[in-house]
Tab-separated table of C-alpha atoms in Angstrom:
chain	number	residue	atom	x	y	z
A	17	MET	CA	-0.024	0.000	-0.028
A	18	LYS	CA	2.907	2.515	0.835
A	19	TYR	CA	4.438	1.620	-2.559
A	20	LEU	CA	1.139	2.421	-4.327
A	21	MET	CA	0.847	5.771	-2.325
A	22	CYS	CA	4.355	6.754	-3.574
A	23	VAL	CA	3.479	5.828	-7.092
A	24	LEU	CA	0.256	8.019	-7.097
A	25	VAL	CA	2.066	10.941	-5.404
A	26	ALA	CA	4.756	10.704	-7.978
A	27	ALA	CA	2.196	10.537	-10.777
A	28	VAL	CA	0.307	13.582	-9.332
A	29	LEU	CA	3.242	15.777	-8.701
A	30	PHE	CA	5.477	14.960	-11.723
A	31	GLY	CA	3.237	13.704	-14.380
A	32	CYS	CA	2.989	10.051	-15.522
A	33	ALA	CA	6.208	10.425	-17.697
A	34	GLY	CA	7.965	11.535	-14.494
A	35	ARG	CA	9.853	14.624	-16.055
A	36	GLY	CA	11.317	17.281	-14.199
A	37	GLY	CA	12.405	20.575	-15.477
A	38	PRO	CA	15.258	22.774	-14.260
A	39	GLY	CA	14.531	23.724	-10.585
A	40	GLU	CA	11.492	21.018	-10.258
A	41	ALA	CA	12.064	18.203	-7.684
A	42	ALA	CA	13.158	14.785	-8.974
A	43	PRO	CA	10.340	11.993	-8.518
A	44	PRO	CA	11.018	9.961	-5.453
A	45	LEU	CA	12.793	6.566	-5.472
A	46	GLU	CA	11.475	5.115	-2.234
A	47	GLY	CA	9.800	1.772	-2.559
A	48	THR	CA	10.693	1.452	-6.362
A	49	SER	CA	12.520	-1.393	-8.277
A	50	TRP	CA	14.160	-1.073	-11.482
A	51	GLU	CA	15.859	-3.489	-14.062
A	52	LEU	CA	18.930	-2.620	-16.066
A	53	ARG	CA	17.821	-1.844	-19.692
A	54	ALA	CA	21.302	-0.439	-21.029
A	55	ILE	CA	24.498	0.986	-20.190
A	56	LEU	CA	24.948	3.596	-22.905
A	57	PRO	CA	28.561	4.693	-23.841
A	58	ALA	CA	30.089	8.196	-23.381
A	59	ARG	CA	29.110	10.694	-26.238
A	60	GLY	CA	27.671	7.725	-28.355
A	61	ALA	CA	31.182	6.070	-28.697
A	62	GLY	CA	30.837	2.392	-29.059
A	63	GLU	CA	28.138	-0.050	-28.497
A	64	ALA	CA	25.378	0.023	-25.515
A	65	MET	CA	25.524	-2.912	-23.141
A	66	ARG	CA	22.177	-4.442	-23.157
A	67	PRO	CA	21.877	-7.422	-20.662
A	68	ALA	CA	20.226	-10.634	-22.301
A	69	ASP	CA	18.052	-10.910	-19.112
A	70	PRO	CA	17.478	-7.507	-17.374
A	71	ARG	CA	16.020	-9.260	-14.393
A	72	LEU	CA	19.678	-10.453	-13.370
A	73	TYR	CA	20.478	-6.645	-12.706
A	74	THR	CA	17.971	-4.968	-10.554
A	75	VAL	CA	17.813	-2.314	-7.834
A	76	PHE	CA	15.239	-1.780	-5.165
A	77	PHE	CA	15.159	1.387	-3.207
A	78	GLY	CA	13.764	0.878	0.238
A	79	ALA	CA	11.973	3.651	1.799
A	80	ASP	CA	14.303	3.213	4.996
A	81	GLY	CA	17.340	4.243	2.897
A	82	HIS	CA	18.536	0.510	2.318
A	83	ALA	CA	19.111	-0.739	-1.240
A	84	ALA	CA	19.047	-4.270	-2.187
A	85	LEU	CA	20.501	-5.267	-5.643
A	86	ARG	CA	21.056	-8.035	-7.835
A	87	VAL	CA	24.030	-8.103	-10.051
A	88	ASP	CA	24.165	-11.265	-12.356
A	89	CYS	CA	24.593	-14.396	-9.938
A	90	ASN	CA	25.324	-12.179	-6.924
A	91	ARG	CA	23.457	-10.095	-4.352
A	92	ALA	CA	24.358	-6.764	-2.877
A	93	THR	CA	22.942	-4.688	-0.122
A	94	GLY	CA	23.697	-0.891	1.146
A	95	THR	CA	22.559	2.484	1.657
A	96	TRP	CA	21.307	5.138	-0.572
A	97	THR	CA	20.449	8.704	-0.322
A	98	ALA	CA	18.483	11.256	-2.804
A	99	THR	CA	18.064	14.918	-2.856
A	100	PRO	CA	14.907	16.656	-4.286
A	101	ASP	CA	16.911	18.175	-6.963
A	102	GLY	CA	17.987	14.750	-8.376
A	103	GLY	CA	21.116	14.003	-6.365
A	104	LEU	CA	21.680	10.234	-5.665
A	105	GLN	CA	24.506	8.527	-3.992
A	106	PHE	CA	24.883	4.889	-2.907
A	107	GLY	CA	26.731	3.983	0.332
A	108	MET	CA	29.079	1.199	0.749
A	109	LEU	CA	27.487	-1.816	-1.140
A	110	ALA	CA	28.370	-5.437	0.346
A	111	SER	CA	28.008	-8.232	-2.084
A	112	THR	CA	28.186	-11.980	-2.314
A	113	ARG	CA	31.155	-13.025	-4.391
A	114	ALA	CA	29.728	-16.087	-6.526
A	115	LEU	CA	31.610	-16.719	-9.693
A	116	CYS	CA	29.509	-15.483	-12.445
A	117	PRO	CA	29.587	-16.455	-16.176
A	118	PRO	CA	32.476	-14.864	-18.112
A	119	GLN	CA	30.387	-12.349	-20.053
A	120	SER	CA	28.746	-11.082	-16.503
A	121	GLU	CA	28.753	-7.160	-15.972
A	122	GLY	CA	28.157	-7.666	-12.276
A	123	GLU	CA	31.480	-6.421	-10.917
A	124	ARG	CA	31.265	-3.266	-13.394
A	125	VAL	CA	27.668	-2.511	-12.284
A	126	LEU	CA	28.684	-2.405	-8.640
A	127	ARG	CA	31.709	-0.458	-9.412
A	128	ASP	CA	29.798	2.158	-11.374
A	129	LEU	CA	27.026	2.393	-8.807
A	130	ALA	CA	29.383	3.728	-6.379
A	131	ARG	CA	30.048	6.873	-8.741
A	132	VAL	CA	26.441	7.660	-9.457
A	133	ARG	CA	25.679	11.146	-8.287
A	134	SER	CA	22.565	12.167	-9.683
A	135	TYR	CA	19.355	10.645	-11.442
A	136	SER	CA	16.323	11.753	-13.385
A	137	ILE	CA	13.222	9.724	-14.621
A	138	ARG	CA	12.322	10.429	-18.235
A	139	ASP	CA	9.377	8.804	-19.978
A	140	GLY	CA	9.396	6.072	-17.057
A	141	VAL	CA	13.131	5.362	-17.375
A	142	LEU	CA	15.295	5.885	-14.563
A	143	VAL	CA	18.473	7.661	-15.986
A	144	MET	CA	22.001	7.534	-13.878
A	145	PRO	CA	24.709	9.279	-15.528
A	146	LEU	CA	28.297	8.565	-14.468
A	147	PRO	CA	30.142	11.874	-13.815
A	148	GLN	CA	33.683	11.075	-15.020
A	149	ASP	CA	33.287	9.196	-18.234
A	150	GLY	CA	29.847	10.077	-19.290
A	151	GLU	CA	28.256	6.669	-19.458
A	152	ILE	CA	24.640	6.422	-18.739
A	153	TYR	CA	22.787	3.677	-16.933
A	154	GLU	CA	19.019	3.174	-17.941
A	155	TRP	CA	16.773	1.263	-15.803
A	156	THR	CA	13.097	0.373	-16.430
A	157	PRO	CA	10.374	-0.500	-13.850
A	158	ALA	CA	10.906	-3.999	-12.605
A	159	GLN	CA	8.347	-6.584	-13.340
A	160	PRO	CA	6.722	-8.106	-10.438
């Protein structure tokens, strides 16, 4: 019920697309779950990484400030904080260390999430740009 309330409040305040203009508050992340859609390369150079199964790369933003992640064959937990202007930061993420298949992007995702400093939601897609190299993580709402 709390999740539904957050979704309804976000829809009323920010519109169904979840867009925020300059100076507007970013949509809340509390109680939402996302699947990795793609990691877009910096400035369009190279190919986007699109996981064969997006359900293997998920993030849940708990209302209590805790995050739960699935990164391929591993799980991770940690903390997160967001600001009304779209700031986002993950705290230390503790992860299991199972040996994933060679094509796994699990370690990369964990490393990169530690560098995230902002987010936005555009047309229902959670966007997390990386500040140093310009790669962009795109997440879609997780399927129940």
